[in-house]
Amino acid sequence: MLEFNPLKSGCTGCAACYSVCPVRCISMCADEEGFLYPEVSDACIGCGRCEEVCPHGKPNPYGENGKKVLAAVSKDKNIWRRSASGGAFSEIVRHWADDETLIVGAVWDGFWVHHLGVMGFNAIAPLCKSKYLSSAIEDTFLEISRHLKAGRRAIFCGCPCQVDGLRRYIGKDNDSLLCIDLICHGQGSPYVFEECMKYVGEVLGENVKEYGFRAKRRNHEKDYMSKIVTGRRTLYVVNDPYVQLFLSQNALRPSCAENCRYRDVRRPGDLTIADFKGLAKVFPELTGTKRNYSTIVSNTPKGERILESLGDTMEVKECDVESVIRYNALFGRQAPGSEGRDVFFSDFRKDPREAIVTWTSHMLLRRYSLKQRIKDVVPSAVIRILYEIKEYFR
Ligand SMILES: Cc1cc2nc3c(=O)[nH]c(=O)nc-3n(C[C@H](O)[C@H](O)[C@H](O)COP(=O)(O)OP(=O)(O)OC[C@H]3O[C@@H](n4cnc5c(N)ncnc54)[C@H](O)[C@@H]3O)c2cc1C
Ligand code: SF4
Ligand code: SF4
Ligand code: SF4
């Protein structure tokens, strides 16, 4: 049996080792923070393929040249509304996928997030919008490999560590595979998320039934507003406790934050997508624009061909890669991590609820929910009708 035990700070949970093992003797198991790591059983035959495929400690093989960059927003308002930023993911899929293309991305399953494959552009809605917690890859790399071997196309979208893991697992560049990576703050802990949902339910006096990040209301996005659905109400909350813990980096995986090796401009995806930061500074003529834009960066000739065709369905503005580096703090440079992370998790292990109360400003949620309660006096159906009328005449 091979001693395959990568350092925790180096393992991103990309599941390349799990996917490549010929005897399927690796399981991805959650640690006490809720992050998945490989565990090898006695059935290991010592072939060494897991170590070969693991990106940890290996040089970055991706190129840096010839990048083209767009700030872009979908012309279709429904696509923009269902997306975290400008709908780049949906529009890229629309341009490249046919009905038999397998499209793999992150979906909710209750309060758990995992990658799932769907077939064709019309089925991608559940994949849209960022879910800022760790997404389990499960058997999706194997599914992609089978699909490519059957002569069909596949698209994978995920954090750069996941895309790197997939590329290394597939082995050689494959024309039928399109990889999209994200500029990435990090993966948040599923256990912390679950406990935050319990706590939010306690504050609201009702269990949270459904949750979504990056809620968009009316025609603009308020940064990091979440949608919280309980049995009776739908609330829009700014900076809820989980978002605070995610943004402060206290609830991130050890391989994220200052340990992340994927903040390079040399990217594993054919395309990199992200929020477009500093939009009005790069394009002063867009000052006051209410809809937020995506950044789209091409990293390969395949990515560049797609990028050049997006003007049909998106409002696009070309810019240089330096503008993205200047305004997006996590592209092309490392960001400092959180000094409090280990202390937070130590508190969290002792008493999750108490740690959440101590490490977040929970009053923000209370104040906001009170305001929301007053608004709820007006039946939500009336608000919806007024909103639709306003949209119609816009
Ligand atoms: C964990 C995470 C951290 C991010 N950090 C930053 C950041 O610091 N700065 C920045 O500019 N942008 C960041 N992004 C990217 C940003 O949130 C948007 O995803 C991006 O702007 C593209 O939006 P869109 O409108 O094109 O696509 P959308 O339709 O919103 O979807 C984009 C894609 O994200 C994938 N995705 C969603 N959740 C996850 C997940 N948990 N793990 C892996 N893939 C997922 C989906 O599969 C989908 O394919 C992050 C995204 C994620 C998931
Ligand atoms: S050495 Fe081979 S058999 Fe053992 S865990 Fe790694 S891939 Fe699987
Ligand atoms: S291949 Fe990925 S999941 Fe496996 S040990 Fe390496 S980084 Fe971790
Ligand atoms: S911050 Fe780095 S290691 Fe963490 S999920 Fe993002 S790409 Fe992966």
Tab-separated table of N, CA and C in Angstrom, residues 30-35 108 111-112 132-134 187-200 211 213 240-253 341-357 359-360:
chain	number	residue	atom	x	y	z
A	30	ALA	N	-14.785	13.733	4.762
A	30	ALA	CA	-14.817	15.057	5.405
A	30	ALA	C	-14.007	15.030	6.694
A	31	ASP	N	-13.207	16.080	6.913
A	31	ASP	CA	-12.509	16.220	8.205
A	31	ASP	C	-13.436	16.965	9.170
A	32	GLU	N	-12.906	17.357	10.324
A	32	GLU	CA	-13.778	17.974	11.329
A	32	GLU	C	-14.235	19.386	10.964
A	33	GLU	N	-13.640	19.970	9.879
A	33	GLU	CA	-14.096	21.284	9.407
A	33	GLU	C	-15.075	21.137	8.235
A	34	GLY	N	-15.253	19.875	7.789
A	34	GLY	CA	-16.212	19.616	6.708
A	34	GLY	C	-15.600	19.601	5.319
A	35	PHE	N	-14.255	19.724	5.219
A	35	PHE	CA	-13.604	19.691	3.908
A	35	PHE	C	-13.211	18.254	3.557
A	108	TRP	N	-26.757	23.171	-5.824
A	108	TRP	CA	-27.199	22.958	-4.441
A	108	TRP	C	-27.866	21.598	-4.314
A	111	PHE	N	-28.413	22.051	1.771
A	111	PHE	CA	-27.364	23.020	2.137
A	111	PHE	C	-25.975	22.504	1.757
A	112	TRP	N	-25.918	21.479	0.940
A	112	TRP	CA	-24.685	20.850	0.505
A	112	TRP	C	-24.461	21.243	-0.949
A	132	TYR	N	-20.764	29.861	-2.458
A	132	TYR	CA	-19.443	30.106	-1.889
A	132	TYR	C	-19.067	29.112	-0.803
A	133	LEU	N	-19.215	27.823	-1.130
A	133	LEU	CA	-18.682	26.803	-0.238
A	133	LEU	C	-18.132	25.661	-1.074
A	134	SER	N	-17.421	24.797	-0.396
A	134	SER	CA	-16.717	23.720	-1.064
A	134	SER	C	-17.694	22.839	-1.848
A	187	GLN	N	-12.786	28.234	-0.911
A	187	GLN	CA	-13.969	27.411	-0.607
A	187	GLN	C	-14.280	27.528	0.869
A	188	GLY	N	-15.533	27.835	1.186
A	188	GLY	CA	-15.953	27.914	2.582
A	188	GLY	C	-16.348	26.548	3.115
A	189	SER	N	-16.313	26.434	4.443
A	189	SER	CA	-16.586	25.146	5.087
A	189	SER	C	-18.075	24.791	5.053
A	190	PRO	N	-18.417	23.599	4.542
A	190	PRO	CA	-19.827	23.172	4.553
A	190	PRO	C	-20.387	23.045	5.972
A	191	TYR	N	-19.552	22.655	6.943
A	191	TYR	CA	-20.065	22.525	8.319
A	191	TYR	C	-20.393	23.893	8.901
A	192	VAL	N	-19.496	24.887	8.616
A	192	VAL	CA	-19.753	26.245	9.129
A	192	VAL	C	-21.036	26.772	8.490
A	193	PHE	N	-21.204	26.497	7.189
A	193	PHE	CA	-22.417	26.962	6.501
A	193	PHE	C	-23.673	26.371	7.158
A	194	GLU	N	-23.621	25.076	7.407
A	194	GLU	CA	-24.779	24.384	8.006
A	194	GLU	C	-25.126	24.990	9.378
A	195	GLU	N	-24.097	25.230	10.181
A	195	GLU	CA	-24.330	25.788	11.518
A	195	GLU	C	-24.838	27.234	11.420
A	196	CYS	N	-24.320	27.989	10.424
A	196	CYS	CA	-24.803	29.369	10.241
A	196	CYS	C	-26.287	29.356	9.878
A	197	MET	N	-26.703	28.393	9.062
A	197	MET	CA	-28.126	28.324	8.687
A	197	MET	C	-28.993	28.028	9.914
A	198	LYS	N	-28.474	27.174	10.817
A	198	LYS	CA	-29.227	26.875	12.056
A	198	LYS	C	-29.357	28.154	12.882
A	199	TYR	N	-28.250	28.897	12.970
A	199	TYR	CA	-28.215	30.113	13.786
A	199	TYR	C	-29.142	31.195	13.195
A	200	VAL	N	-29.085	31.354	11.867
A	200	VAL	CA	-29.957	32.347	11.220
A	200	VAL	C	-31.421	31.972	11.477
A	211	TYR	N	-31.564	28.794	0.548
A	211	TYR	CA	-30.612	29.897	0.662
A	211	TYR	C	-29.946	30.115	-0.696
A	213	PHE	N	-26.745	32.735	-2.622
A	213	PHE	CA	-25.808	33.866	-2.582
A	213	PHE	C	-26.107	34.818	-3.742
A	240	ASP	N	-24.810	38.336	5.858
A	240	ASP	CA	-25.283	37.425	6.909
A	240	ASP	C	-24.052	36.751	7.551
A	241	PRO	N	-24.231	36.047	8.667
A	241	PRO	CA	-23.056	35.519	9.384
A	241	PRO	C	-22.143	34.649	8.515
A	242	TYR	N	-22.730	33.806	7.646
A	242	TYR	CA	-21.848	32.958	6.828
A	242	TYR	C	-21.026	33.817	5.858
A	243	VAL	N	-21.671	34.789	5.216
A	243	VAL	CA	-20.951	35.648	4.269
A	243	VAL	C	-19.813	36.382	4.996
A	244	GLN	N	-20.082	36.827	6.226
A	244	GLN	CA	-19.016	37.503	7.000
A	244	GLN	C	-17.834	36.557	7.231
A	245	LEU	N	-18.144	35.311	7.606
A	245	LEU	CA	-17.057	34.360	7.886
A	245	LEU	C	-16.311	33.976	6.612
A	246	PHE	N	-17.051	33.901	5.498
A	246	PHE	CA	-16.423	33.574	4.212
A	246	PHE	C	-15.502	34.719	3.769
A	247	LEU	N	-16.031	35.946	3.803
A	247	LEU	CA	-15.234	37.077	3.309
A	247	LEU	C	-14.028	37.370	4.205
A	248	SER	N	-14.175	37.137	5.515
A	248	SER	CA	-13.048	37.397	6.419
A	248	SER	C	-11.974	36.306	6.296
A	249	GLN	N	-12.266	35.268	5.510
A	249	GLN	CA	-11.367	34.121	5.263
A	249	GLN	C	-11.262	33.188	6.462
A	250	ASN	N	-12.060	33.430	7.496
A	250	ASN	CA	-11.945	32.575	8.680
A	250	ASN	C	-12.531	31.185	8.468
A	251	ALA	N	-13.435	31.043	7.483
A	251	ALA	CA	-14.084	29.744	7.294
A	251	ALA	C	-13.577	29.033	6.034
A	252	LEU	N	-12.382	29.405	5.553
A	252	LEU	CA	-11.880	28.807	4.303
A	252	LEU	C	-11.067	27.539	4.530
A	253	ARG	N	-10.977	26.739	3.477
A	253	ARG	CA	-10.134	25.545	3.466
A	253	ARG	C	-8.659	25.954	3.653
A	341	ARG	N	-8.047	32.432	11.394
A	341	ARG	CA	-8.693	31.208	10.930
A	341	ARG	C	-8.604	30.044	11.916
A	342	ASP	N	-7.401	29.746	12.364
A	342	ASP	CA	-7.223	28.573	13.227
A	342	ASP	C	-7.922	28.765	14.570
A	343	VAL	N	-7.902	30.006	15.067
A	343	VAL	CA	-8.573	30.277	16.351
A	343	VAL	C	-10.086	30.111	16.161
A	344	PHE	N	-10.588	30.633	15.013
A	344	PHE	CA	-12.030	30.486	14.763
A	344	PHE	C	-12.409	29.001	14.750
A	345	PHE	N	-11.659	28.185	13.993
A	345	PHE	CA	-12.032	26.771	13.905
A	345	PHE	C	-11.881	26.057	15.247
A	346	SER	N	-10.912	26.489	16.040
A	346	SER	CA	-10.769	25.882	17.361
A	346	SER	C	-12.014	26.211	18.213
A	347	ASP	N	-12.472	27.463	18.134
A	347	ASP	CA	-13.714	27.844	18.834
A	347	ASP	C	-14.906	27.074	18.262
A	348	PHE	N	-14.927	26.953	16.941
A	348	PHE	CA	-16.059	26.312	16.255
A	348	PHE	C	-16.196	24.841	16.667
A	349	ARG	N	-15.047	24.184	16.811
A	349	ARG	CA	-15.085	22.770	17.208
A	349	ARG	C	-15.656	22.615	18.613
A	350	LYS	N	-15.368	23.597	19.482
A	350	LYS	CA	-15.859	23.507	20.873
A	350	LYS	C	-17.360	23.784	20.928
A	351	ASP	N	-17.790	24.867	20.277
A	351	ASP	CA	-19.201	25.260	20.350
A	351	ASP	C	-19.529	26.081	19.092
A	352	PRO	N	-20.088	25.416	18.070
A	352	PRO	CA	-20.307	26.098	16.784
A	352	PRO	C	-21.153	27.366	16.921
A	353	ARG	N	-22.238	27.286	17.676
A	353	ARG	CA	-23.137	28.450	17.778
A	353	ARG	C	-22.414	29.637	18.423
A	354	GLU	N	-21.700	29.340	19.522
A	354	GLU	CA	-21.000	30.398	20.253
A	354	GLU	C	-19.913	31.032	19.367
A	355	ALA	N	-19.226	30.192	18.597
A	355	ALA	CA	-18.169	30.717	17.705
A	355	ALA	C	-18.776	31.658	16.666
A	356	ILE	N	-19.937	31.291	16.122
A	356	ILE	CA	-20.588	32.146	15.109
A	356	ILE	C	-20.990	33.483	15.745
A	357	VAL	N	-21.567	33.420	16.955
A	357	VAL	CA	-21.980	34.656	17.641
A	357	VAL	C	-20.759	35.540	17.896
A	359	TRP	N	-17.761	35.572	16.396
A	359	TRP	CA	-16.936	35.985	15.251
A	359	TRP	C	-17.709	36.772	14.189
A	360	THR	N	-19.003	37.031	14.405
A	360	THR	CA	-19.757	37.792	13.396
A	360	THR	C	-20.557	38.901	14.077
